[in-house]
mmCIF file of C-alpha atoms in Angstrom:
data_model
loop_
_atom_site.group_PDB
_atom_site.id
_atom_site.type_symbol
_atom_site.label_atom_id
_atom_site.label_comp_id
_atom_site.label_asym_id
_atom_site.label_seq_id
_atom_site.Cartn_x
_atom_site.Cartn_y
_atom_site.Cartn_z
ATOM 1 C CA MET A 938 24.255 108.209 115.424
ATOM 2 C CA SER A 939 20.939 110.246 115.100
ATOM 3 C CA SER A 940 19.817 112.747 118.024
ATOM 4 C CA HIS A 941 17.168 110.322 119.366
ATOM 5 C CA GLN A 942 18.607 107.108 119.428
ATOM 6 C CA TRP A 943 19.773 105.055 122.510
ATOM 7 C CA ASN A 944 22.758 102.910 122.658
ATOM 8 C CA ILE A 945 23.956 99.951 124.498
ATOM 9 C CA GLN A 946 27.653 100.269 125.109
ATOM 10 C CA ALA A 947 30.402 97.752 125.909
ATOM 11 C CA ARG A 948 32.747 99.699 128.252
ATOM 12 C CA ALA A 949 36.061 98.839 130.020
ATOM 13 C CA PHE A 950 37.092 99.953 133.542
ATOM 14 C CA LEU A 951 40.877 100.269 133.037
ATOM 15 C CA ILE A 952 42.429 98.036 136.370
ATOM 16 C CA PRO A 953 45.101 100.426 137.480
ATOM 17 C CA TYR A 954 49.069 99.185 137.681
ATOM 18 C CA THR A 955 47.675 95.922 135.877
ATOM 19 C CA PRO A 956 47.329 95.121 132.215
ATOM 20 C CA PHE A 957 43.923 94.279 132.769
ATOM 21 C CA SER A 958 40.168 95.509 132.797
ATOM 22 C CA HIS A 959 36.723 94.931 134.359
ATOM 23 C CA ASN A 960 34.397 94.669 131.808
ATOM 24 C CA PHE A 961 30.839 96.272 132.185
ATOM 25 C CA TRP A 962 27.416 97.484 130.020
ATOM 26 C CA ALA A 963 26.348 101.130 129.997
ATOM 27 C CA LEU A 964 22.968 102.077 128.583
ATOM 28 C CA SER A 965 23.512 105.860 126.835
ATOM 29 C CA ASN A 966 20.292 107.970 125.947
ATOM 30 C CA SER A 967 19.517 110.646 123.218
ATOM 31 C CA ASN A 968 21.828 113.014 124.570
ATOM 32 C CA HIS A 969 24.495 110.188 124.922
ATOM 33 C CA ARG A 970 24.593 110.548 128.748
ATOM 34 C CA VAL A 971 25.030 106.783 131.018
ATOM 35 C CA THR A 972 21.441 106.948 131.849
ATOM 36 C CA ASP A 973 22.048 102.528 133.653
ATOM 37 C CA GLN A 974 25.357 100.246 133.910
ATOM 38 C CA LEU A 975 25.440 96.405 134.749
ATOM 39 C CA HIS A 976 28.161 94.891 136.042
ATOM 40 C CA GLY A 977 29.656 91.580 138.026
ATOM 41 C CA LEU A 978 31.484 92.590 141.134
ATOM 42 C CA ALA A 979 32.554 91.218 144.040
ATOM 43 C CA PHE A 980 29.983 91.174 147.310
ATOM 44 C CA ASN A 981 30.806 90.969 150.641
ATOM 45 C CA ILE A 982 27.702 89.271 152.415
ATOM 46 C CA LYS A 983 28.748 90.241 156.163
ATOM 47 C CA SER A 984 29.281 94.191 155.655
ATOM 48 C CA LYS A 985 27.017 94.072 152.543
ATOM 49 C CA THR A 986 29.054 96.047 150.315
ATOM 50 C CA THR A 987 30.428 95.724 146.877
ATOM 51 C CA LYS A 988 34.457 95.340 146.432
ATOM 52 C CA ALA A 989 36.647 96.593 143.696
ATOM 53 C CA ILE A 990 38.701 93.337 144.193
ATOM 54 C CA GLY A 991 37.265 90.242 145.771
ATOM 55 C CA SER A 992 38.389 86.906 146.947
ATOM 56 C CA SER A 993 36.867 83.566 147.603
ATOM 57 C CA SER A 994 35.537 84.959 151.010
ATOM 58 C CA ASP A 995 32.633 87.318 148.751
ATOM 59 C CA HIS A 996 29.938 86.526 146.152
ATOM 60 C CA LEU A 997 29.862 87.145 142.635
ATOM 61 C CA GLN A 998 26.686 89.251 141.732
ATOM 62 C CA VAL A 999 25.323 91.347 139.374
ATOM 63 C CA PHE A 1000 24.647 94.755 139.962
ATOM 64 C CA ARG A 1001 22.303 97.131 138.161
ATOM 65 C CA ASP A 1002 23.254 101.034 138.867
ATOM 66 C CA ALA A 1003 23.447 104.269 136.552
ATOM 67 C CA GLY A 1004 25.372 105.829 140.038
ATOM 68 C CA ILE A 1005 28.842 103.380 139.418
ATOM 69 C CA SER A 1006 31.000 106.655 138.857
ATOM 70 C CA TRP A 1007 34.126 104.757 139.522
ATOM 71 C CA SER A 1008 33.540 103.058 136.164
ATOM 72 C CA LEU A 1009 33.137 105.929 133.953
ATOM 73 C CA GLN A 1010 36.895 106.675 133.053
ATOM 74 C CA PHE A 1011 38.320 109.166 130.757
ATOM 75 C CA ASN A 1012 39.314 107.560 127.634
ATOM 76 C CA GLN A 1013 37.863 103.849 127.980
ATOM 77 C CA PRO A 1014 37.549 101.658 125.620
ATOM 78 C CA ILE A 1015 33.919 101.641 124.257
ATOM 79 C CA THR A 1016 32.187 99.903 121.830
ATOM 80 C CA SER A 1017 28.918 100.939 120.724
ATOM 81 C CA CYS A 1018 26.823 97.631 120.599
ATOM 82 C CA ILE A 1019 23.184 98.180 119.460
ATOM 83 C CA THR A 1020 21.834 101.751 118.642
ATOM 84 C CA GLY A 1021 17.828 102.208 118.440
ATOM 85 C CA ASP A 1022 14.790 104.190 119.432
ATOM 86 C CA LYS A 1023 14.329 104.136 123.099
ATOM 87 C CA ALA A 1024 11.778 100.963 123.109
ATOM 88 C CA GLU A 1025 13.662 98.698 121.173
ATOM 89 C CA ILE A 1026 16.903 99.522 123.186
ATOM 90 C CA ASN A 1027 15.062 99.102 126.514
ATOM 91 C CA GLU A 1028 13.884 95.567 125.461
ATOM 92 C CA ARG A 1029 16.863 93.971 124.950
ATOM 93 C CA TRP A 1030 18.255 95.904 128.419
ATOM 94 C CA GLN A 1031 15.244 94.530 130.233
ATOM 95 C CA ALA A 1032 16.089 90.840 128.532
ATOM 96 C CA ALA A 1033 19.387 91.175 131.197
ATOM 97 C CA VAL A 1034 17.670 93.112 133.969
ATOM 98 C CA ASN A 1035 15.352 90.575 133.542
ATOM 99 C CA ALA A 1036 17.941 87.690 134.267
ATOM 100 C CA ILE A 1037 19.617 89.508 137.418
ATOM 101 C CA PRO A 1038 18.034 87.299 139.736
ATOM 102 C CA ALA A 1039 18.715 84.117 138.945
ATOM 103 C CA ILE A 1040 22.391 84.996 138.407
ATOM 104 C CA ASN A 1041 22.536 86.350 141.537
ATOM 105 C CA ALA A 1042 20.173 83.126 143.201
ATOM 106 C CA LEU A 1043 23.496 81.460 142.029
ATOM 107 C CA GLN A 1044 25.716 82.313 144.742
ATOM 108 C CA LEU A 1045 28.643 81.759 143.153
ATOM 109 C CA ARG A 1046 31.895 82.245 144.899
ATOM 110 C CA TYR A 1047 34.112 85.408 143.258
ATOM 111 C CA PRO A 1048 37.397 83.329 142.820
ATOM 112 C CA ASN A 1049 40.598 84.450 144.457
ATOM 113 C CA LEU A 1050 43.062 86.802 141.970
ATOM 114 C CA TRP A 1051 45.196 83.850 140.694
ATOM 115 C CA GLU A 1052 41.722 82.191 139.686
ATOM 116 C CA HIS A 1053 40.210 84.931 137.352
ATOM 117 C CA PHE A 1054 41.508 83.362 133.881
ATOM 118 C CA TYR A 1055 39.579 79.931 134.544
ATOM 119 C CA LYS A 1056 36.882 80.888 137.082
ATOM 120 C CA LYS A 1057 33.973 82.563 136.133
ATOM 121 C CA ASN A 1058 34.500 86.155 137.333
ATOM 122 C CA CYS A 1059 33.103 89.733 136.515
ATOM 123 C CA ASN A 1060 34.014 89.514 133.162
ATOM 124 C CA SER A 1061 31.747 86.132 132.497
ATOM 125 C CA VAL A 1062 29.051 88.253 133.627
ATOM 126 C CA PHE A 1063 29.649 90.363 130.780
ATOM 127 C CA ASN A 1064 29.808 87.551 128.560
ATOM 128 C CA THR A 1065 26.577 86.207 130.030
ATOM 129 C CA LEU A 1066 24.623 89.619 129.600
ATOM 130 C CA GLY A 1067 25.736 90.376 126.322
ATOM 131 C CA GLN A 1068 24.515 87.267 125.298
ATOM 132 C CA ILE A 1069 20.978 87.357 126.904
ATOM 133 C CA MET A 1070 20.858 90.777 125.379
ATOM 134 C CA GLY A 1071 21.512 89.327 121.626
ATOM 135 C CA ILE A 1072 24.819 90.722 121.017
ATOM 136 C CA GLU A 1073 27.172 88.766 119.138
ATOM 137 C CA SER A 1074 30.232 87.463 120.475
ATOM 138 C CA PRO A 1075 30.494 89.917 123.443
ATOM 139 C CA SER A 1076 33.946 88.362 124.315
ATOM 140 C CA LEU A 1077 35.446 90.305 120.762
ATOM 141 C CA LEU A 1078 34.418 93.518 121.613
ATOM 142 C CA LEU A 1079 36.734 95.032 123.154
ATOM 143 C CA PRO A 1080 40.145 95.546 123.077
ATOM 144 C CA THR A 1081 40.913 94.987 126.470
ATOM 145 C CA TRP A 1082 42.796 91.446 128.443
ATOM 146 C CA ALA A 1083 39.943 90.490 130.765
ATOM 147 C CA PRO A 1084 40.103 87.624 132.109
ATOM 148 C CA GLY A 1085 37.333 84.923 132.507
ATOM 149 C CA ILE A 1086 35.759 87.018 129.401
ATOM 150 C CA HIS A 1087 35.721 83.409 127.896
ATOM 151 C CA LEU A 1088 32.926 81.967 130.326
ATOM 152 C CA VAL A 1089 29.376 82.112 130.316
ATOM 153 C CA ILE A 1090 27.671 82.369 134.168
ATOM 154 C CA SER A 1091 25.043 79.825 132.622
ATOM 155 C CA GLN A 1092 24.207 78.633 129.244
ATOM 156 C CA ASP A 1093 20.595 77.933 130.907
ATOM 157 C CA ILE A 1094 19.899 81.381 132.105
ATOM 158 C CA ILE A 1095 21.076 82.600 128.534
ATOM 159 C CA ASN A 1096 18.737 80.365 126.929
ATOM 160 C CA TYR A 1097 15.624 81.421 129.140
ATOM 161 C CA TYR A 1098 16.320 85.047 129.335
ATOM 162 C CA CYS A 1099 17.853 85.879 125.446
ATOM 163 C CA TYR A 1100 16.018 88.711 123.959
ATOM 164 C CA LYS A 1101 13.902 87.573 121.098
ATOM 165 C CA GLN A 1102 13.594 89.942 118.401
ATOM 166 C CA ARG A 1103 9.856 90.287 117.157
#
């Protein structure tokens, strides 16, 4: 990777004491520093806080936050998906950012722990945002067990916000 190249990375937060992962997107600058992150998280509406593990009393929301430090683990699975100059990479990233209000407006309930295999969850957000950024087969990028990754939040949202190469 050239020293002036930016990078969109698929990353997995390995959930302690389980075989599962929470997959998310990271934007890395030319100095190899994470400058932004996109996550699907459980959001408690009453307390206005995100939760590591949610339940059906929470909403599934997309968050953009470079400062989510808990997600950056030493030796976590990482796949570099798209590398290029800052402008090109930011266009793809911005396509996903633009879709956040539409996804959050769906007011989806976060699934209970036992429902993660067949209901939309944080890993479904990962798959959806990856497709929006024009990344082929996001669900196959990381060698992890990420329940819900085969689902998408909304095909209509993918179609509407999908990055279009010029």
